[in-house]
Coordinates of C-alpha atoms in Angstrom, one line a residue:
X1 CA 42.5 -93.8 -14.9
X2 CA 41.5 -90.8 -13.0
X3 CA 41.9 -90.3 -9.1
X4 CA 38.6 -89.9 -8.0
X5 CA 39.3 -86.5 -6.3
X6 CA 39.4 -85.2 -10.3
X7 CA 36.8 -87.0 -11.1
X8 CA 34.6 -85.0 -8.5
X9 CA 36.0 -81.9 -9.5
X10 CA 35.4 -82.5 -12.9
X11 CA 31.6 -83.6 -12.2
X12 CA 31.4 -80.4 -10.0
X13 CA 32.0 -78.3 -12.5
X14 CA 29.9 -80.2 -15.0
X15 CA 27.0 -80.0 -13.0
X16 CA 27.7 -76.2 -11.8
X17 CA 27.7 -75.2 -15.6
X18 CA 24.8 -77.3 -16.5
X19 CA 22.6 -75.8 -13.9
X20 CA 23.7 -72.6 -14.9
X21 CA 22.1 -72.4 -17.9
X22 CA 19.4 -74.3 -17.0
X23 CA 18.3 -71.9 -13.5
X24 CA 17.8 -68.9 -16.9
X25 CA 16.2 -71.7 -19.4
X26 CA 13.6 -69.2 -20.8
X27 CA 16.6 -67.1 -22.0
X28 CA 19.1 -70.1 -22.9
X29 CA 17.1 -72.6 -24.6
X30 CA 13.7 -71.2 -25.9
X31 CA 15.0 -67.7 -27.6
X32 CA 17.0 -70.3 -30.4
X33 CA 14.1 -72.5 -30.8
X34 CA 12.2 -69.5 -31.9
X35 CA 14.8 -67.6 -33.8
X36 CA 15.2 -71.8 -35.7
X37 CA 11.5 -71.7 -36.0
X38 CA 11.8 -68.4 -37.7
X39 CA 14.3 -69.5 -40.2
X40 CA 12.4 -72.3 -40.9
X41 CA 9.3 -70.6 -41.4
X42 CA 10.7 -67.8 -44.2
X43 CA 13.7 -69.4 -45.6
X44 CA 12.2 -73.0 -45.0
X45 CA 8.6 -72.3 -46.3
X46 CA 8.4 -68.9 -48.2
X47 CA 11.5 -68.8 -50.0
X48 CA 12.1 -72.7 -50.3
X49 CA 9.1 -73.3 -52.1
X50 CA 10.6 -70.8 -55.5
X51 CA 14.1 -72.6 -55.1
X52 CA 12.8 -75.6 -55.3
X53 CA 15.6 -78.5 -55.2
X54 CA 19.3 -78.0 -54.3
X55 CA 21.5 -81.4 -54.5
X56 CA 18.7 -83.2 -55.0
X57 CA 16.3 -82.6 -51.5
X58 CA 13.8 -80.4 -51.2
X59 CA 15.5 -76.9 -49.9
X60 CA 14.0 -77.5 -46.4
X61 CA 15.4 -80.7 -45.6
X62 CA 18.7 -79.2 -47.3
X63 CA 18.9 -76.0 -44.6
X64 CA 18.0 -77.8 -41.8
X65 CA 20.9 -79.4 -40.7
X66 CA 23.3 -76.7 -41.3
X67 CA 20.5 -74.3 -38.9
X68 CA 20.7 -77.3 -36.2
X69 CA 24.4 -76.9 -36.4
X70 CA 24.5 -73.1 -36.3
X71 CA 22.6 -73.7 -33.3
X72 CA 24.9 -76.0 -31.6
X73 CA 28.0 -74.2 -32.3
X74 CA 26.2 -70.1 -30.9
X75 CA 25.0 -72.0 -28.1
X76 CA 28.2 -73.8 -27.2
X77 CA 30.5 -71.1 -27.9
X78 CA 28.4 -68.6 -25.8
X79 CA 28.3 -70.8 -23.0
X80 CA 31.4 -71.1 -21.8
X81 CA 32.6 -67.1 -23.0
X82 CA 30.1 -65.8 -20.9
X83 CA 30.6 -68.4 -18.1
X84 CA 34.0 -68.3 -17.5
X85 CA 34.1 -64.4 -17.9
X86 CA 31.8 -63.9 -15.0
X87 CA 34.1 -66.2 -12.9
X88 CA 36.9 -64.6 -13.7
X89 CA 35.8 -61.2 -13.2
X90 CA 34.2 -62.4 -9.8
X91 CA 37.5 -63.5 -9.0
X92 CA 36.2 -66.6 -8.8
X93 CA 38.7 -68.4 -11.2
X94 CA 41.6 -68.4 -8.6
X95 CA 40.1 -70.6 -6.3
X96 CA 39.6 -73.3 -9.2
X97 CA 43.6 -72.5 -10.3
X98 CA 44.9 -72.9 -6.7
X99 CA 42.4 -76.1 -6.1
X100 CA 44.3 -79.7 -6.0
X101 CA 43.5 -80.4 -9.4
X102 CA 45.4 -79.8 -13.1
X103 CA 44.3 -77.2 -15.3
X104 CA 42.6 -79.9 -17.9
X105 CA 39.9 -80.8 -15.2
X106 CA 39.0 -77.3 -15.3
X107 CA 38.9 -76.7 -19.3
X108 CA 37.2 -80.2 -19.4
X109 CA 34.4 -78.9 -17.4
X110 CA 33.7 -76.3 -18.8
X111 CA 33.6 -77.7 -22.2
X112 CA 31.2 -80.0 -20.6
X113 CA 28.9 -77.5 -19.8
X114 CA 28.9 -75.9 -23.0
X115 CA 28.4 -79.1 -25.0
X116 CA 25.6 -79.7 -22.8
X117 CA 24.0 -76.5 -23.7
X118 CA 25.1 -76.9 -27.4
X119 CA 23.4 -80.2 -27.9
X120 CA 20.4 -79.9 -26.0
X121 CA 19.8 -76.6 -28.1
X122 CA 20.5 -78.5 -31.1
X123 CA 18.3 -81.4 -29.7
X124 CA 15.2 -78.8 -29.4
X125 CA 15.8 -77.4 -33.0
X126 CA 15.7 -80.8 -34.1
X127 CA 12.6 -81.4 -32.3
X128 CA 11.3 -77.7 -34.0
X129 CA 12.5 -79.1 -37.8
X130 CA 10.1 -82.0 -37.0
X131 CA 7.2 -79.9 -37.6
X132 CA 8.4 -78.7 -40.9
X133 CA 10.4 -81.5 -42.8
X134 CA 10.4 -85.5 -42.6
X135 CA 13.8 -85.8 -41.3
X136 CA 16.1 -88.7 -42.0
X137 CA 19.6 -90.2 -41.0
X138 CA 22.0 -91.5 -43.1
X139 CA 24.8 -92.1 -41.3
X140 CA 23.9 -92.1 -37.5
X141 CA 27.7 -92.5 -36.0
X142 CA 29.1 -89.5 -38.2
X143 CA 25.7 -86.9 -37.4
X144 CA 26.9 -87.6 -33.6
X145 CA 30.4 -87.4 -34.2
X146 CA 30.4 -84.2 -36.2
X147 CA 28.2 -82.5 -33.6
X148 CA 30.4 -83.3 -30.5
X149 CA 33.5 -82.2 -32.2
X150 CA 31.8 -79.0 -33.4
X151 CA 30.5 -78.3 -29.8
X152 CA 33.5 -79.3 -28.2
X153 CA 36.0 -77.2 -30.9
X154 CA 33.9 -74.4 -30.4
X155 CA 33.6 -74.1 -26.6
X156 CA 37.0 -74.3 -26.4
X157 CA 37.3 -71.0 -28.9
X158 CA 34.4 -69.3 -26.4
X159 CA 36.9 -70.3 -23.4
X160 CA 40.0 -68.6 -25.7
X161 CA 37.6 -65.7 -26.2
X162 CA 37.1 -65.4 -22.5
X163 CA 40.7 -65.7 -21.2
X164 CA 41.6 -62.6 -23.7
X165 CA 38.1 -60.4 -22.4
X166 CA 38.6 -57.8 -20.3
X167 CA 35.3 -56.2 -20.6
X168 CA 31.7 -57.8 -21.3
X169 CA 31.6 -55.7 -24.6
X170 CA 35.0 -58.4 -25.6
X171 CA 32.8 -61.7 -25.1
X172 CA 30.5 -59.6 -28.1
X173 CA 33.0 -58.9 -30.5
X174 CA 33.9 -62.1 -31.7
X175 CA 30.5 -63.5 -32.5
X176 CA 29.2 -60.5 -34.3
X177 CA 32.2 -60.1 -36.6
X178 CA 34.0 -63.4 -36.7
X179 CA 31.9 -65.9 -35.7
X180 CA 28.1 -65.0 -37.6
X181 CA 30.3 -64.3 -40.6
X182 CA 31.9 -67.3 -41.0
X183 CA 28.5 -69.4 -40.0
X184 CA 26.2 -67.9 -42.9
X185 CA 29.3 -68.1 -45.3
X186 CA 29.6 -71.7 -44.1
X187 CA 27.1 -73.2 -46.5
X188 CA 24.2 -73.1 -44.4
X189 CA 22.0 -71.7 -46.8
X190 CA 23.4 -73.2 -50.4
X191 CA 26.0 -75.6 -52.1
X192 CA 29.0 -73.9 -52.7
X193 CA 28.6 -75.8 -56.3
X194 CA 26.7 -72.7 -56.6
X195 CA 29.5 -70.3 -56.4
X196 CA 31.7 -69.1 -58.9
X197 CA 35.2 -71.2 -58.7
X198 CA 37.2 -68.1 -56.9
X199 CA 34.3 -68.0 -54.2
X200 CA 34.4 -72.2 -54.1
X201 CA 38.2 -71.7 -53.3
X202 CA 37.6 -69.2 -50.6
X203 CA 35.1 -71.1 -48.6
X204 CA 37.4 -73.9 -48.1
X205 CA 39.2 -71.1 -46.1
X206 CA 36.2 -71.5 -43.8
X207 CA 36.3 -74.3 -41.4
X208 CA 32.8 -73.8 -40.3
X209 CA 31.8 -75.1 -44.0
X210 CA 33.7 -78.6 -43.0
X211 CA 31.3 -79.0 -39.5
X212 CA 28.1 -78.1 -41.5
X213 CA 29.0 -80.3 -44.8
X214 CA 29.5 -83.3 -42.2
X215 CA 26.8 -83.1 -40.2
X216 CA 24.4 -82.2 -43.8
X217 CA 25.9 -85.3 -44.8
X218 CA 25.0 -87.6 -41.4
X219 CA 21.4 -86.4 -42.4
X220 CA 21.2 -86.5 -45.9
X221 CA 24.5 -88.4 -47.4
X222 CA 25.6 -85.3 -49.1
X223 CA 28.6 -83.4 -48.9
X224 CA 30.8 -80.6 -50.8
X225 CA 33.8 -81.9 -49.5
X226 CA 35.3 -85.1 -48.2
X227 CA 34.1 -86.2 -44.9
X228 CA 37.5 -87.4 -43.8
X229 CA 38.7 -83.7 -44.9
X230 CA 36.0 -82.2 -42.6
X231 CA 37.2 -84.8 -39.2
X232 CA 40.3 -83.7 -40.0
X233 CA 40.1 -80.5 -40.0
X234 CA 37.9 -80.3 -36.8
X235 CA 40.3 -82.7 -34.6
X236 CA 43.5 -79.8 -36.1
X237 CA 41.8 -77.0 -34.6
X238 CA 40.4 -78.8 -31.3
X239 CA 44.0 -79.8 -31.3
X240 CA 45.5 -76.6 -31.7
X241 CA 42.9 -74.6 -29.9
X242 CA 43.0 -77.3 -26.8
X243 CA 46.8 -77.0 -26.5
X244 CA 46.7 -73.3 -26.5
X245 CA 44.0 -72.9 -24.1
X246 CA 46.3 -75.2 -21.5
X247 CA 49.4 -73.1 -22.3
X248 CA 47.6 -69.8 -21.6
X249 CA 45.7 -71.2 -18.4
X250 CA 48.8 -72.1 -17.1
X251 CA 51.1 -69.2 -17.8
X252 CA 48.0 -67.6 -16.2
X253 CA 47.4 -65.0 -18.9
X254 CA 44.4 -62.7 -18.4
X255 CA 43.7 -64.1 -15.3
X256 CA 46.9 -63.2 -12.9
X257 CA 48.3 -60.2 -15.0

């Protein structure tokens, strides 16, 4: 049970994040309901229409989850990497480490805030893929399941990203060349059945094709992969990128040195 004085700070920071984003909603939550909307529009509409059928839905209803999820996991990871940046180049950061509460309050809030971001981004593309497909849900408790663990894993690699910045150019770096990447190779856009064997081999290399085959199959019942292969490979790196983020918040690195 936690003392209440946590559970404060925790709510705090919950609410601090949360309003952040949504005092500058016109540059937070509408620019990816237009970029989705534009996505859906050419690769949805235009191109869709001379594909045709991939795994047995029409190539609209196939792309859309996997753009929801792209969604959720730039709008998550963002959040937080720009967030706690600022704070700790304000200097504002030391007066959460030297407040009366442990160092998981603090990552727990701001993963908070960046889920909150993630999914009501994802909510509003949803919303947007209304006006272009019939949606449907297969499995309801694995489409909200997948998407929390996705937000969650990947606000905790935009905090990582932030504790290593030192300039504003750093918080850029990652997305561009690491994150993007590994998004549009993630099977957004096609079923790896598609791929030669050597490129099938390679994208299981890619953990964002686990998140996006998950959620795809909470929509449509489909997936390239086991779904208990894609959980576990989310909870490993939440895991792993959870402990690492406590180890480096409390050694203090890029924040004291």
């Amino acid at each position: 049970m936690l003392n209440r004085k946590y559970i404060i700070a925790l709510k705090s920071i919950w609410l601090k994040e949360i309003n952040r984003f949504l005092r500058i909603w016109v540059q937070t939550l509408v620019p990816p309901a237009i970029t989705m909307t534009l996505y859906f529009v050419i690769f949805g509409n235009l191109i869709g229409q001379r594909i045709g059928e991939m795994e047995g839905f029409s190539y609209m209803a196939f792309i859309v989850p996997g753009l929801i999820m792209m969604s959720v996991i730039t709008n998550s990871y963002s959040n937080v990497a720009s967030s706690f940046f600022s704070a700790k180049m304000q200097h504002n950061i030391e007066e959460l480490l030297v407040a009366p509460v442990p160092n998981y309050i603090i990552i727990w809030g701001y993963i908070g805030g960046a889920v909150a971001r993630g999914l009501m981004v994802g909510f509003i593309v949803t919303l947007v893929s209304l006006f272009f497909v019939d949606l449907k849900i297969y499995n309801l408790l694995i489409l909200i399941s997948s998407v929390l663990c996705t937000s969650i894993l990947f606000a905790i690699a935009g905090l990582l990203n932030a504790i290593f910045a030192k300039t504003f150019d750093d918080i850029s770096i990652i997305p561009t060349f690491v994150l993007t990447p590994l998004t549009y190779l993630g099977g957004v856009f096609y079923s790896i059945s598609l791929l030669p064997d050597f490129w099938q081999g390679i994208s299981h290399f890619n953990p964002v094709f686990y998140m996006i085959n998950a959620f795809r199959y909470g929509f449509l019942g489909i997936s390239d992969v086991p779904i208990g292969w894609s959980f576990a490979v989310i909870f490993t790196f939440i895991i792993v990128g959870y402990s690492l983020v406590s180890i480096l918040l409390k050694k203090g690195v890029g924040i004291r040195s």
